[in-house]
Coordinates of C-alpha atoms and ligand atoms in Angstrom, one line a residue:
X1 CA 125.0 72.7 106.6
X2 CA 125.1 74.5 109.9
X3 CA 127.7 76.8 108.4
X4 CA 125.5 77.6 105.5
X5 CA 122.6 78.4 107.8
X6 CA 124.9 80.6 109.9
X7 CA 126.1 82.5 106.9
X8 CA 122.5 82.9 105.7
X9 CA 121.4 84.2 109.1
X10 CA 124.3 86.6 109.4
X11 CA 124.5 87.8 105.8
X12 CA 120.8 87.9 104.8
X13 CA 118.3 87.3 107.5
X14 CA 119.8 89.5 110.3
X15 CA 120.5 92.5 108.0
X16 CA 117.0 92.3 106.4
X17 CA 115.4 92.1 109.9
X18 CA 117.4 95.1 111.1
X19 CA 116.4 97.0 107.9
X20 CA 112.7 96.0 108.4
X21 CA 112.9 97.1 112.1
X22 CA 114.4 100.5 111.0
X23 CA 111.7 100.8 108.3
X24 CA 109.0 100.1 110.9
X25 CA 110.5 102.6 113.2
X26 CA 110.6 105.3 110.5
X27 CA 106.9 104.4 109.7
X28 CA 105.9 105.7 113.1
X29 CA 107.4 109.1 112.1
X30 CA 105.4 109.2 108.9
X31 CA 102.8 111.6 110.0
X32 CA 105.3 113.8 111.7
X33 CA 107.4 114.0 108.6
X34 CA 104.4 114.7 106.4
X35 CA 103.2 117.4 108.7
X36 CA 106.7 118.8 108.9
X37 CA 106.9 119.0 105.1
X38 CA 103.5 120.6 104.9
X39 CA 104.4 123.1 107.6
X40 CA 107.5 124.1 105.7
X41 CA 105.5 124.6 102.6
X42 CA 102.8 126.7 104.3
X43 CA 105.3 128.6 106.3
X44 CA 106.7 129.9 103.0
X45 CA 103.2 131.1 102.1
X46 CA 102.7 132.9 105.4
X47 CA 106.3 134.4 105.3
X48 CA 105.7 135.7 101.8
X49 CA 102.3 137.2 102.8
X50 CA 103.9 138.8 105.9
X51 CA 106.6 140.3 103.7
X52 CA 103.9 141.4 101.2
X53 CA 102.0 143.2 103.9
X54 CA 105.1 144.9 105.2
X55 CA 105.8 146.1 101.7
X56 CA 102.3 147.5 101.4
X57 CA 102.8 149.4 104.6
X58 CA 106.1 150.8 103.4
X59 CA 104.3 151.9 100.3
X60 CA 101.6 153.5 102.4
X61 CA 104.2 155.4 104.3
X62 CA 105.8 156.7 101.1
X63 CA 102.4 157.7 100.0
X64 CA 101.9 159.6 103.2
X65 CA 105.3 161.4 102.8
X66 CA 104.3 162.3 99.3
X67 CA 101.1 163.8 100.5
X68 CA 102.9 165.8 103.2
X69 CA 105.3 167.2 100.6
X70 CA 102.5 168.1 98.2
X71 CA 100.6 169.9 101.0
X72 CA 103.6 171.8 102.1
X73 CA 104.4 172.7 98.5
X74 CA 101.0 174.2 97.9
X75 CA 100.3 175.8 101.3
X76 CA 103.7 176.5 102.7
X77 CA 105.4 174.8 105.6
X78 CA 104.1 176.9 108.5
X79 CA 100.5 177.1 107.3
X80 CA 100.4 173.4 106.6
X81 CA 101.7 172.7 110.1
X82 CA 98.8 174.6 111.6
X83 CA 96.0 172.9 109.6
X84 CA 97.7 169.6 109.0
X85 CA 95.1 167.6 110.9
X86 CA 92.1 168.7 108.8
X87 CA 94.1 168.7 105.5
X88 CA 95.6 165.2 105.8
X89 CA 92.3 163.7 106.8
X90 CA 90.7 165.2 103.8
X91 CA 93.4 164.2 101.4
X92 CA 94.5 160.8 102.7
X93 CA 91.7 158.5 103.9
X94 CA 94.0 156.3 106.1
X95 CA 94.6 159.2 108.5
X96 CA 92.5 159.3 111.7
X97 CA 94.3 162.3 113.2
X98 CA 97.1 164.4 111.7
X99 CA 99.7 166.0 113.8
X100 CA 102.7 168.3 113.3
X101 CA 105.6 168.8 115.7
X102 CA 108.1 171.6 115.7
X103 CA 111.6 170.7 117.0
X104 CA 113.6 173.2 118.8
X105 CA 117.0 172.7 120.5
X106 CA 118.0 169.1 121.1
X107 CA 115.3 167.9 123.4
X108 CA 112.3 170.1 123.0
X109 CA 109.2 169.6 120.7
X110 CA 106.2 171.7 120.4
X111 CA 102.9 170.1 119.1
X112 CA 101.6 172.6 116.5
X113 CA 98.6 170.5 115.5
X114 CA 96.0 169.3 116.3
X115 CA 94.7 172.0 118.6
X116 CA 92.8 170.7 121.7
X117 CA 89.9 172.7 120.7
X118 CA 89.4 171.1 117.3
X119 CA 87.3 168.3 118.6
X120 CA 87.0 165.2 120.8
X121 CA 89.1 163.0 118.5
X122 CA 92.0 165.6 118.7
X123 CA 91.6 165.9 122.4
X124 CA 91.9 162.2 123.0
X125 CA 94.9 162.0 120.7
X126 CA 96.6 164.8 122.7
X127 CA 95.8 163.1 126.0
X128 CA 97.3 159.9 124.7
X129 CA 100.3 161.2 122.8
X130 CA 100.9 164.8 124.0
X131 CA 103.6 163.9 126.5
X132 CA 105.3 161.5 124.1
X133 CA 105.2 163.8 121.0
X134 CA 106.2 166.8 123.2
X135 CA 109.3 164.8 124.1
X136 CA 108.3 165.1 127.8
X137 CA 108.1 161.4 128.5
X138 CA 109.5 158.2 127.1
X139 CA 106.9 155.7 125.8
X140 CA 107.0 152.0 125.1
X141 CA 107.0 151.9 121.4
X142 CA 107.6 149.5 118.5
X143 CA 109.7 151.4 116.1
X144 CA 112.1 151.6 113.4
X145 CA 113.1 154.0 110.7
X146 CA 112.1 153.5 107.1
X147 CA 114.7 155.2 105.2
X148 CA 115.3 153.8 101.8
X149 CA 117.6 156.5 100.8
X150 CA 119.9 156.2 103.8
X151 CA 120.6 152.7 105.0
X152 CA 119.4 152.2 108.5
X153 CA 122.7 151.0 109.7
X154 CA 124.5 154.0 108.5
X155 CA 121.9 156.3 109.9
X156 CA 122.5 154.7 113.2
X157 CA 126.2 155.3 113.0
X158 CA 125.7 158.9 112.0
X159 CA 123.3 159.6 114.8
X160 CA 124.9 157.6 117.5
X161 CA 125.5 160.6 119.8
X162 CA 122.5 162.7 118.8
X163 CA 120.2 159.8 119.4
X164 CA 121.7 159.0 122.7
X165 CA 121.8 155.4 121.8
X166 CA 123.9 154.5 124.8
X167 CA 121.4 155.9 127.2
X168 CA 118.7 154.0 125.3
X169 CA 120.6 150.8 125.5
X170 CA 121.1 151.2 129.2
X171 CA 117.3 151.7 129.6
X172 CA 116.5 148.6 127.9
X173 CA 116.2 145.5 129.9
X174 CA 118.0 142.4 129.0
X175 CA 115.3 141.0 126.9
X176 CA 114.9 144.1 124.8
X177 CA 116.9 144.0 121.6
X178 CA 119.3 146.8 121.3
X179 CA 119.1 149.2 118.4
X180 CA 122.2 147.6 117.1
X181 CA 120.4 144.3 117.0
X182 CA 117.6 145.9 115.0
X183 CA 120.0 147.5 112.7
X184 CA 121.3 144.1 111.7
X185 CA 117.8 143.2 110.4
X186 CA 117.6 146.0 107.8
X187 CA 114.4 147.7 107.2
X188 CA 111.5 148.0 109.6
X189 CA 109.2 146.5 107.0
X190 CA 111.1 143.4 106.2
X191 CA 111.0 142.0 109.7
X192 CA 108.3 139.4 109.3
X193 CA 109.2 136.6 111.7
X194 CA 108.1 133.1 111.3
X195 CA 106.4 132.1 114.5
X196 CA 107.1 128.4 114.7
X197 CA 104.2 126.1 114.4
X198 CA 101.5 125.9 116.9
X199 CA 99.8 123.2 115.0
X200 CA 96.2 122.1 114.7
X201 CA 97.2 118.5 114.8
X202 CA 97.7 117.1 118.3
X203 CA 99.9 114.3 117.0
X204 CA 102.2 116.7 115.3
X205 CA 102.4 119.0 118.3
X206 CA 103.4 116.1 120.5
X207 CA 106.0 114.9 118.1
X208 CA 107.4 118.3 117.6
X209 CA 107.9 118.8 121.2
X210 CA 109.5 115.4 121.5
X211 CA 111.8 116.3 118.7
X212 CA 113.0 119.3 120.7
X213 CA 111.3 121.9 118.7
X214 CA 111.9 125.4 120.0
X215 CA 110.0 125.8 123.2
X216 CA 109.4 129.6 122.8
X217 CA 107.3 129.1 119.7
X218 CA 104.4 131.1 120.9
X219 CA 106.4 133.9 122.2
X220 CA 106.5 137.0 120.0
X221 CA 109.8 138.0 118.8
X222 CA 108.7 141.6 118.3
X223 CA 109.6 143.5 121.5
X224 CA 108.9 147.1 122.4
X225 CA 111.5 149.6 123.6
X226 CA 111.2 152.7 125.7
X227 CA 112.1 155.8 123.7
X228 CA 111.5 159.5 123.6
X229 CA 110.2 161.0 120.4
X230 CA 113.4 163.0 119.6
X231 CA 115.4 159.9 120.2
X232 CA 113.2 157.9 117.9
X233 CA 113.2 160.2 114.9
X234 CA 116.9 161.1 115.2
X235 CA 117.9 162.7 111.9
X236 CA 115.8 160.5 109.7
X237 CA 113.2 161.7 107.3
X238 CA 110.5 159.0 107.6
X239 CA 109.4 156.5 110.1
X240 CA 106.6 154.6 111.8
X241 CA 105.8 154.2 115.4
X242 CA 103.4 151.6 116.9
X243 CA 102.1 151.7 120.5
X244 CA 99.6 150.0 122.5
X245 CA 97.3 152.4 124.4
X246 CA 94.5 150.9 126.5
X247 CA 95.4 147.6 124.9
X248 CA 94.7 149.0 121.5
X249 CA 97.2 149.2 118.7
X250 CA 97.9 152.7 117.5
X251 CA 100.0 153.2 114.4
X252 CA 101.6 156.5 113.3
X253 CA 103.5 157.5 110.2
X254 CA 105.8 160.5 110.4
X255 CA 107.7 162.6 107.9
X256 CA 110.2 165.4 108.3
X257 CA 110.5 168.0 105.7
X258 CA 113.8 167.9 103.9
X259 CA 114.1 171.7 103.5
X260 CA 112.8 172.4 107.0
X261 CA 114.0 169.6 109.3
X262 CA 112.6 171.1 112.4
X263 CA 109.1 170.4 111.2
X264 CA 107.7 166.8 111.6
X265 CA 104.4 165.8 110.2
X266 CA 102.6 162.7 111.2
X267 CA 99.3 160.8 111.2
X268 CA 97.7 158.3 113.4
X269 CA 96.2 155.6 111.1
X270 CA 92.7 154.3 110.9
X271 CA 93.4 150.6 111.4
X272 CA 90.0 149.4 110.0
X273 CA 90.7 151.2 106.7
X274 CA 94.2 150.0 106.7
X275 CA 93.0 146.4 107.1
X276 CA 90.4 146.8 104.4
X277 CA 93.2 147.9 102.0
X278 CA 95.1 144.7 102.8
X279 CA 92.1 142.3 102.4
X280 CA 92.7 141.6 98.7
X281 CA 96.2 140.4 99.2
X282 CA 95.3 137.8 101.8
X283 CA 94.7 134.8 99.5
X284 CA 96.7 131.7 99.2
X285 CA 98.0 130.5 95.9
X286 CA 95.1 129.0 93.8
X287 CA 96.7 125.5 94.1
X288 CA 96.6 125.7 97.9
X289 CA 93.1 127.3 98.2
X290 CA 91.4 124.0 99.0
X291 CA 94.1 123.1 101.5
X292 CA 94.6 126.1 103.7
X293 CA 92.8 129.2 104.9
X294 CA 94.9 132.3 105.6
X295 CA 94.0 134.8 108.2
X296 CA 95.5 138.0 109.6
X297 CA 95.3 137.8 113.4
X298 CA 95.5 140.9 115.5
X299 CA 97.4 141.2 118.7
X300 CA 94.6 139.3 120.6
X301 CA 94.7 136.5 118.0
X302 CA 91.4 137.5 116.6
X303 CA 91.0 137.2 112.9
X304 CA 90.7 140.5 111.1
X305 CA 90.9 139.1 107.6
X306 CA 90.0 135.5 106.6
X307 CA 90.7 134.2 103.1
X308 CA 87.7 131.7 103.2
X309 CA 84.4 133.1 104.1
X310 CA 82.7 131.5 107.1
X311 CA 85.8 129.5 107.9
X312 CA 86.0 128.6 111.6
X313 CA 89.0 127.3 113.4
X314 CA 90.7 127.4 116.8
X315 CA 92.2 130.8 115.9
X316 CA 94.9 130.6 118.6
X317 CA 96.2 127.3 117.1
X318 CA 97.2 127.9 113.5
X319 CA 99.1 125.2 111.6
X320 CA 101.8 127.8 110.9
X321 CA 102.1 131.5 111.4
X322 CA 104.4 134.4 110.7
X323 CA 104.6 137.7 112.6
X324 CA 104.2 140.7 110.4
X325 CA 106.9 142.6 112.4
X326 CA 107.1 145.9 114.2
X327 CA 104.8 147.5 111.7
X328 CA 101.9 145.7 113.2
X329 CA 103.3 144.3 116.4
X330 CA 102.0 140.9 117.5
X331 CA 99.9 140.7 114.4
X332 CA 100.3 137.5 112.5
X333 CA 99.6 135.9 109.2
X334 CA 98.3 132.5 110.1
X335 CA 97.5 129.4 108.0
X336 CA 94.9 126.8 109.0
X337 CA 94.3 123.4 107.5
X338 CA 91.0 123.3 105.8
X339 CA 90.7 119.6 106.5
X340 CA 93.1 118.6 109.3
X341 CA 91.9 115.0 109.1
X342 CA 93.1 114.8 105.5
X343 CA 96.8 115.0 106.6
X344 CA 96.3 112.2 109.2
X345 CA 94.6 110.1 106.5
X346 CA 97.4 110.7 104.0
X347 CA 99.9 109.7 106.7
X348 CA 97.9 106.6 107.5
X349 CA 97.7 105.6 103.9
X350 CA 101.4 106.1 103.4
X351 CA 102.1 104.2 106.6
X352 CA 99.9 101.4 105.5
X353 CA 101.4 101.2 102.0
X354 CA 104.9 101.2 103.4
X355 CA 104.0 98.7 106.1
X356 CA 102.6 96.3 103.5
X357 CA 105.7 96.8 101.3
X358 CA 108.0 96.0 104.2
X359 CA 105.9 92.9 105.1
X360 CA 106.0 91.7 101.5
X361 CA 109.7 92.4 101.4
X362 CA 110.4 90.5 104.6
X363 CA 108.2 87.7 103.4
X364 CA 109.9 87.5 100.1
X365 CA 113.3 87.5 101.8
X366 CA 112.1 84.8 104.1
X367 CA 110.7 82.6 101.3
X368 CA 113.8 83.3 99.1
X369 CA 116.0 82.3 102.0
X370 CA 114.1 79.2 102.8
X371 CA 114.2 78.2 99.1
X372 CA 118.0 78.8 99.0
X373 CA 118.5 76.7 102.2
X374 CA 116.3 74.0 100.8
X375 CA 118.2 73.9 97.6
X376 CA 121.5 73.9 99.4
X377 CA 120.3 71.1 101.5
X378 CA 119.3 69.2 98.3
X379 CA 122.7 69.9 96.7
X380 CA 124.5 68.8 99.8
X381 CA 122.5 65.6 100.0
X382 CA 123.2 64.9 96.3
X383 CA 126.9 65.6 96.8
X384 CA 126.9 63.1 99.7
X385 CA 125.0 60.6 97.6
X386 CA 127.5 61.0 94.8
X387 CA 130.4 60.3 97.2
X388 CA 128.5 57.2 98.5
X389 CA 127.9 56.2 94.9
X390 CA 131.6 56.3 94.1
X391 CA 132.5 54.2 97.1
X392 CA 129.5 51.8 96.5
X393 CA 130.4 51.3 92.8
X394 CA 134.1 50.8 93.7
X395 CA 133.0 48.1 96.1
X396 CA 130.7 46.5 93.7
X397 CA 133.4 46.4 91.1
X398 CA 135.9 45.0 93.5
X399 CA 133.9 42.0 94.8
X400 CA 133.2 40.3 91.4
X401 CA 136.7 41.1 90.3
X402 CA 138.2 39.4 93.3
X403 CA 136.1 36.2 92.7
X404 CA 136.9 36.2 89.0
X405 CA 140.6 36.6 89.7
X406 CA 140.7 34.0 92.4
X407 CA 138.8 31.3 90.4
X408 CA 140.6 32.0 87.1
X409 CA 144.0 31.7 88.9
X410 CA 142.9 28.3 90.4
X411 CA 141.9 27.1 87.0
X412 CA 144.9 28.5 85.2
X413 CA 147.3 26.8 87.7
X414 CA 145.3 23.6 87.3
X415 CA 145.0 23.2 91.0
X416 CA 141.4 21.9 90.7
X417 CA 141.3 18.5 89.3
X418 CA 137.6 17.7 89.8
X419 CA 135.7 18.5 86.6
X420 CA 132.5 19.3 88.5
X421 CA 134.4 21.8 90.6
X422 CA 135.9 23.3 87.5
X423 CA 132.5 23.7 85.9
X424 CA 131.2 25.3 89.1
X425 CA 134.1 27.8 89.2
X426 CA 133.6 28.6 85.5
X427 CA 129.9 29.3 86.2
X428 CA 130.9 31.6 89.1
X429 CA 133.3 33.5 86.8
X430 CA 130.5 33.8 84.2
X431 CA 128.0 35.1 86.7
X432 CA 130.4 37.6 88.2
X433 CA 131.4 38.8 84.8
X434 CA 127.6 39.3 84.0
X435 CA 127.2 41.1 87.3
X436 CA 130.2 43.4 86.4
X437 CA 128.8 44.0 82.9
X438 CA 125.4 44.8 84.4
X439 CA 126.9 47.3 86.8
X440 CA 129.0 49.0 84.2
X441 CA 126.1 49.1 81.8
X442 CA 123.9 50.7 84.5
X443 CA 126.6 53.3 85.2
X444 CA 127.1 54.1 81.5
X445 CA 123.4 54.2 80.8
X446 CA 122.8 56.5 83.7
X447 CA 125.5 58.9 82.6
X448 CA 124.1 58.8 79.0
X449 CA 120.6 59.6 80.4
X450 CA 122.0 62.4 82.5
X451 CA 123.6 64.0 79.5
X452 CA 120.4 63.3 77.5
X453 CA 122.3 61.0 75.1
X454 CA 120.6 57.7 75.8
X455 CA 119.1 56.4 72.5
X456 CA 116.4 53.7 72.2
X457 CA 115.9 51.4 69.3
X458 CA 112.1 50.8 69.3
X459 CA 110.8 47.9 67.4
X460 CA 107.8 45.6 67.5
X461 CA 108.2 43.0 70.2
X462 CA 106.3 40.6 72.4
X463 CA 106.4 41.0 76.2
X464 CA 105.8 37.3 77.3
X465 CA 108.7 35.9 75.2
X466 CA 110.9 38.8 76.2
X467 CA 110.3 38.2 79.9
X468 CA 110.7 34.4 79.4
X469 CA 114.1 34.8 77.7
X470 CA 115.4 37.3 80.2
X471 CA 114.3 35.2 83.2
X472 CA 115.8 32.1 81.7
X473 CA 119.2 33.7 81.3
X474 CA 119.1 34.8 84.9
X475 CA 117.6 31.5 86.2
X476 CA 120.9 29.5 86.5
X477 CA 122.5 32.1 88.6
X478 CA 119.5 32.3 90.9
X479 CA 119.1 28.6 91.2
X480 CA 122.8 28.3 91.9
X481 CA 122.3 30.7 94.8
X482 CA 119.5 28.5 96.1
X483 CA 116.6 30.6 94.9
X484 CA 113.2 29.1 93.8
X485 CA 112.2 31.0 90.7
X486 CA 108.6 30.8 89.6
X487 CA 107.5 32.3 86.3
X488 CA 103.8 32.6 85.6
X489 CA 103.2 33.5 82.0
X490 CA 99.8 33.7 80.3
X491 CA 99.1 31.9 77.0
X492 CA 99.2 33.9 73.8
X493 CA 101.1 37.1 73.1
X494 CA 101.2 40.7 74.4
X495 CA 102.5 42.9 71.6
X496 CA 104.5 46.0 72.6
X497 CA 106.8 48.5 70.9
X498 CA 110.0 48.5 72.8
X499 CA 113.8 48.6 72.9
X500 CA 114.1 44.9 73.9
X501 CA 117.6 45.3 75.3
X502 CA 116.5 48.2 77.5
X503 CA 113.4 46.3 78.8
X504 CA 115.5 43.2 79.5
X505 CA 117.9 45.5 81.5
X506 CA 114.9 46.6 83.5
X507 CA 113.8 43.0 84.2
X508 CA 117.3 42.0 85.2
X509 CA 117.7 45.0 87.5
X510 CA 114.4 44.1 89.2
X511 CA 115.4 40.4 89.5
X512 CA 118.8 41.3 90.8
X513 CA 117.1 43.5 93.5
X514 CA 114.7 40.7 94.4
X515 CA 117.8 38.5 94.9
X516 CA 119.8 41.2 96.8
X517 CA 117.0 42.2 99.2
X518 CA 115.5 38.7 99.7
X519 CA 116.5 38.7 103.3
X520 CA 117.0 34.9 103.3
X521 CA 113.5 34.2 101.8
X522 CA 114.7 32.7 98.5
X523 CA 111.5 32.7 96.6
X524 CA 111.0 34.9 93.5
X525 CA 107.9 35.1 91.4
X526 CA 107.6 36.6 88.0
X527 CA 104.2 37.3 86.5
X528 CA 103.1 38.8 83.2
X529 CA 99.6 39.9 82.4
X530 CA 97.5 42.2 80.2
X531 CA 95.8 44.8 82.3
X532 CA 92.4 45.8 81.0
X533 CA 90.6 49.1 81.8
X534 CA 90.2 52.5 80.3
X535 CA 93.9 52.4 79.5
X536 CA 94.9 48.8 78.8
X537 CA 98.6 48.0 79.3
X538 CA 101.0 45.2 79.7
X539 CA 102.4 44.4 83.1
X540 CA 105.4 42.4 84.3
X541 CA 105.7 41.9 88.0
X542 CA 108.7 40.7 90.0
X543 CA 107.7 39.6 93.5
X544 CA 109.9 38.5 96.4
X545 CA 109.4 37.7 100.1
X546 CA 112.2 39.9 101.4
X547 CA 112.0 42.7 104.0
X548 CA 110.4 45.1 101.5
X549 CA 111.1 48.8 101.1
X550 CA 111.2 50.6 104.5
X551 CA 108.1 52.8 105.0
X552 CA 108.6 56.4 103.8
X553 CA 111.2 55.4 101.2
X554 CA 108.6 54.0 98.7
X555 CA 109.0 57.0 96.3
X556 CA 112.6 57.9 97.1
X557 CA 114.0 54.5 96.0
X558 CA 113.5 55.8 92.5
X559 CA 115.7 58.8 93.1
X560 CA 119.2 58.6 91.7
X561 CA 121.8 57.3 94.2
X562 CA 119.2 56.8 96.9
X563 CA 119.6 53.6 98.8
X564 CA 117.0 52.6 101.5
X565 CA 119.4 49.8 102.6
X566 CA 122.8 51.4 102.7
X567 CA 125.8 49.2 102.2
X568 CA 127.3 49.8 105.7
X569 CA 124.1 49.0 107.6
X570 CA 122.8 46.1 105.5
X571 CA 126.0 44.8 104.0
X572 CA 124.2 44.7 100.6
X573 CA 126.2 46.2 97.7
X574 CA 124.5 48.6 95.4
X575 CA 124.9 51.9 93.5
X576 CA 121.4 53.4 93.9
X577 CA 121.0 53.5 90.2
X578 CA 119.1 50.3 89.3
X579 CA 115.5 51.6 90.0
X580 CA 116.3 55.0 88.6
X581 CA 117.3 53.5 85.3
X582 CA 114.4 51.1 85.3
X583 CA 111.9 53.9 85.8
X584 CA 113.5 56.2 83.2
X585 CA 113.6 53.4 80.6
X586 CA 109.9 52.5 81.3
X587 CA 108.9 56.1 81.1
X588 CA 110.8 56.5 77.9
X589 CA 108.5 53.7 76.6
X590 CA 105.4 55.5 77.8
X591 CA 105.1 53.2 80.9
X592 CA 106.4 53.2 84.4
X593 CA 107.9 51.1 87.2
X594 CA 105.8 51.0 90.4
X595 CA 106.5 49.6 93.8
X596 CA 103.8 48.0 95.9
X597 CA 104.3 46.3 99.3
X598 CA 103.4 42.7 98.8
X599 CA 100.7 41.1 100.9
X600 CA 102.2 38.7 103.4
X601 CA 105.6 40.5 103.3
X602 CA 108.1 41.3 100.5
X603 CA 108.1 43.6 97.5
X604 CA 106.3 43.8 94.3
X605 CA 107.9 45.8 91.5
X606 CA 105.6 46.2 88.5
X607 CA 106.8 47.2 85.1
X608 CA 104.0 48.7 83.0
X609 CA 104.2 49.2 79.3
X610 CA 101.7 50.5 76.8
X611 CA 100.3 47.9 74.4
X612 CA 101.3 48.2 70.8
X613 CA 98.6 49.9 68.8
X614 CA 97.5 48.3 65.6
Ligands
ADP1 P1 120.8 49.5 94.6 O1 122.0 49.4 93.8 O2 121.0 50.1 95.9 O3 120.0 48.2 94.7 P2 118.4 50.4 93.3 O4 118.1 51.7 92.6 O5 118.2 49.2 92.5 O6 119.8 50.6 93.9 O7 117.4 50.3 94.5 C1 117.3 51.4 95.4 C2 116.9 51.0 96.8 O8 115.6 50.4 96.8 C3 117.8 49.9 97.3 O9 118.9 50.4 97.9 C4 116.9 49.2 98.3 O10 117.0 49.9 99.5 C5 115.5 49.4 97.7 N1 115.1 48.2 97.0 C6 115.2 47.9 95.7 N2 114.6 46.7 95.4 C7 114.2 46.2 96.6 C8 113.5 45.0 96.9 N3 113.2 44.0 96.0 N4 113.2 44.8 98.2 C9 113.5 45.7 99.1 N5 114.1 46.9 98.9 C10 114.5 47.1 97.6

């Protein structure tokens, strides 16, 4: 038994407890996982939008170059260069200031347009950019070359020496990515970088940092480099330069004429108009519209475009964000949860459901295990009882056989001359044979009942005479053993329908028990009566003055093989089948056998049978 319990604990209980513990642990990460999933989904949205905006800017630049080419084609290169500021502002609404630069030699640039006299806007532009465009000073710029015709990488290779890349590299500090690094990232406009999450949910933020999320999440990956204008344009035809002047972003497009490469035309963009042009594309997918709000954040993390009107959020703490890239340095596409509490609720619901499932599972395993152990216990007890039964029956067979053999030998060898003794020995042989027959009948009947093969032959009978006859056949044996047998039978008849042999077997079993468990008090009483009431029935009671059934065994004595007085302890032989058979026979007749403790000590076994209906 202990072995079974050990196997159960090791093979079932321990693994399921470990599994439950693991499941409970993973429950705690539910919200984190859910938020992680959401963040990946929304990150895709912001990445796509950042890419989309980069593409739109690339488109604008091509548009600008086309305008330049048209102007030059209609007015001539030199004339266009002189009036470029006015003309481009007229033609192309995104231009704030137009400029043209003439390149001469390898390091000199002359600003042809705008003229300082053409207005305050032009004056400010020249103050801000004169030195840089005139190639007199290096400036801190975010730059790259948009050259769809010539791959950026190859243009770098071609222009290595003319650009003075080595000297540029040496100027950059360790944190500044080299041009070669930039080259690996293809086009200027495809450089949207996902800024890892700076989430709205405090829980997520905490978990993410615990999970060793990158710590430089809030640091921009777009880094400026010091460059001179000539260095920057190299031999390329188009490009874009972004700079911060007085903490304000200034964005310029430039285009070099293909047939006159010494002329470079450019324009400083009006950011407000540029932003207006982007507004329509800042919308999440309709399926996500109720979940997230998208915003374009400028370099000060101020929203310049918001997808949901009147939406308010801690702008500096988006759920996910992606940098647009060098085109709009430090600008981001940010996504905010419309209802941040919703995620927590969903996680709690998932946590609760899973928790309940785990609890039910553990409970089911516990109950299942308990049932298995209980069943095993029962089976083991039954196996033990069967073993006891075999040894008990063998013993019961052996005792009468020994007496029969001994007395029959004495008689056969004519060693007993006294006729009284001879009669007594013959009576013993008869009684022992009857006992053997009873035992064997009990065993055979029991096995028939177990197999469901026991057959009854019901017929009309009368209980009083049946009891009288059975008791009288047993009386000589009892009286020989010194018992006083009293049989109280009422007058008249109690009609029943019964298999009389089976009922007689019940009565003999009960009488035999009264004899066996008499405990020296050799008085047996048999009573028969008709019991009136809502369900009238016939009753035959066998009463003795023995020790009675030990307390707690009153029901169990009717179980197969069960013995309240075991052979070893009490010295009383038995198979544990007598009462089992008695009850089964009575029940097959629609009645029962009941035990009651007798007042004044002893047992009362009552056989109840239904009355025969007329
Ligand atoms: P057994 O062969 O052991 O007598 P039974 O099924 O007839 O088997 O009885 C089951 C148990 O009930 C007995 O072992 C005994 O402990 C108890 N028992 C039966 N009859 C009596 C009785 N008259 N007085 C006390 N105990 C009894």
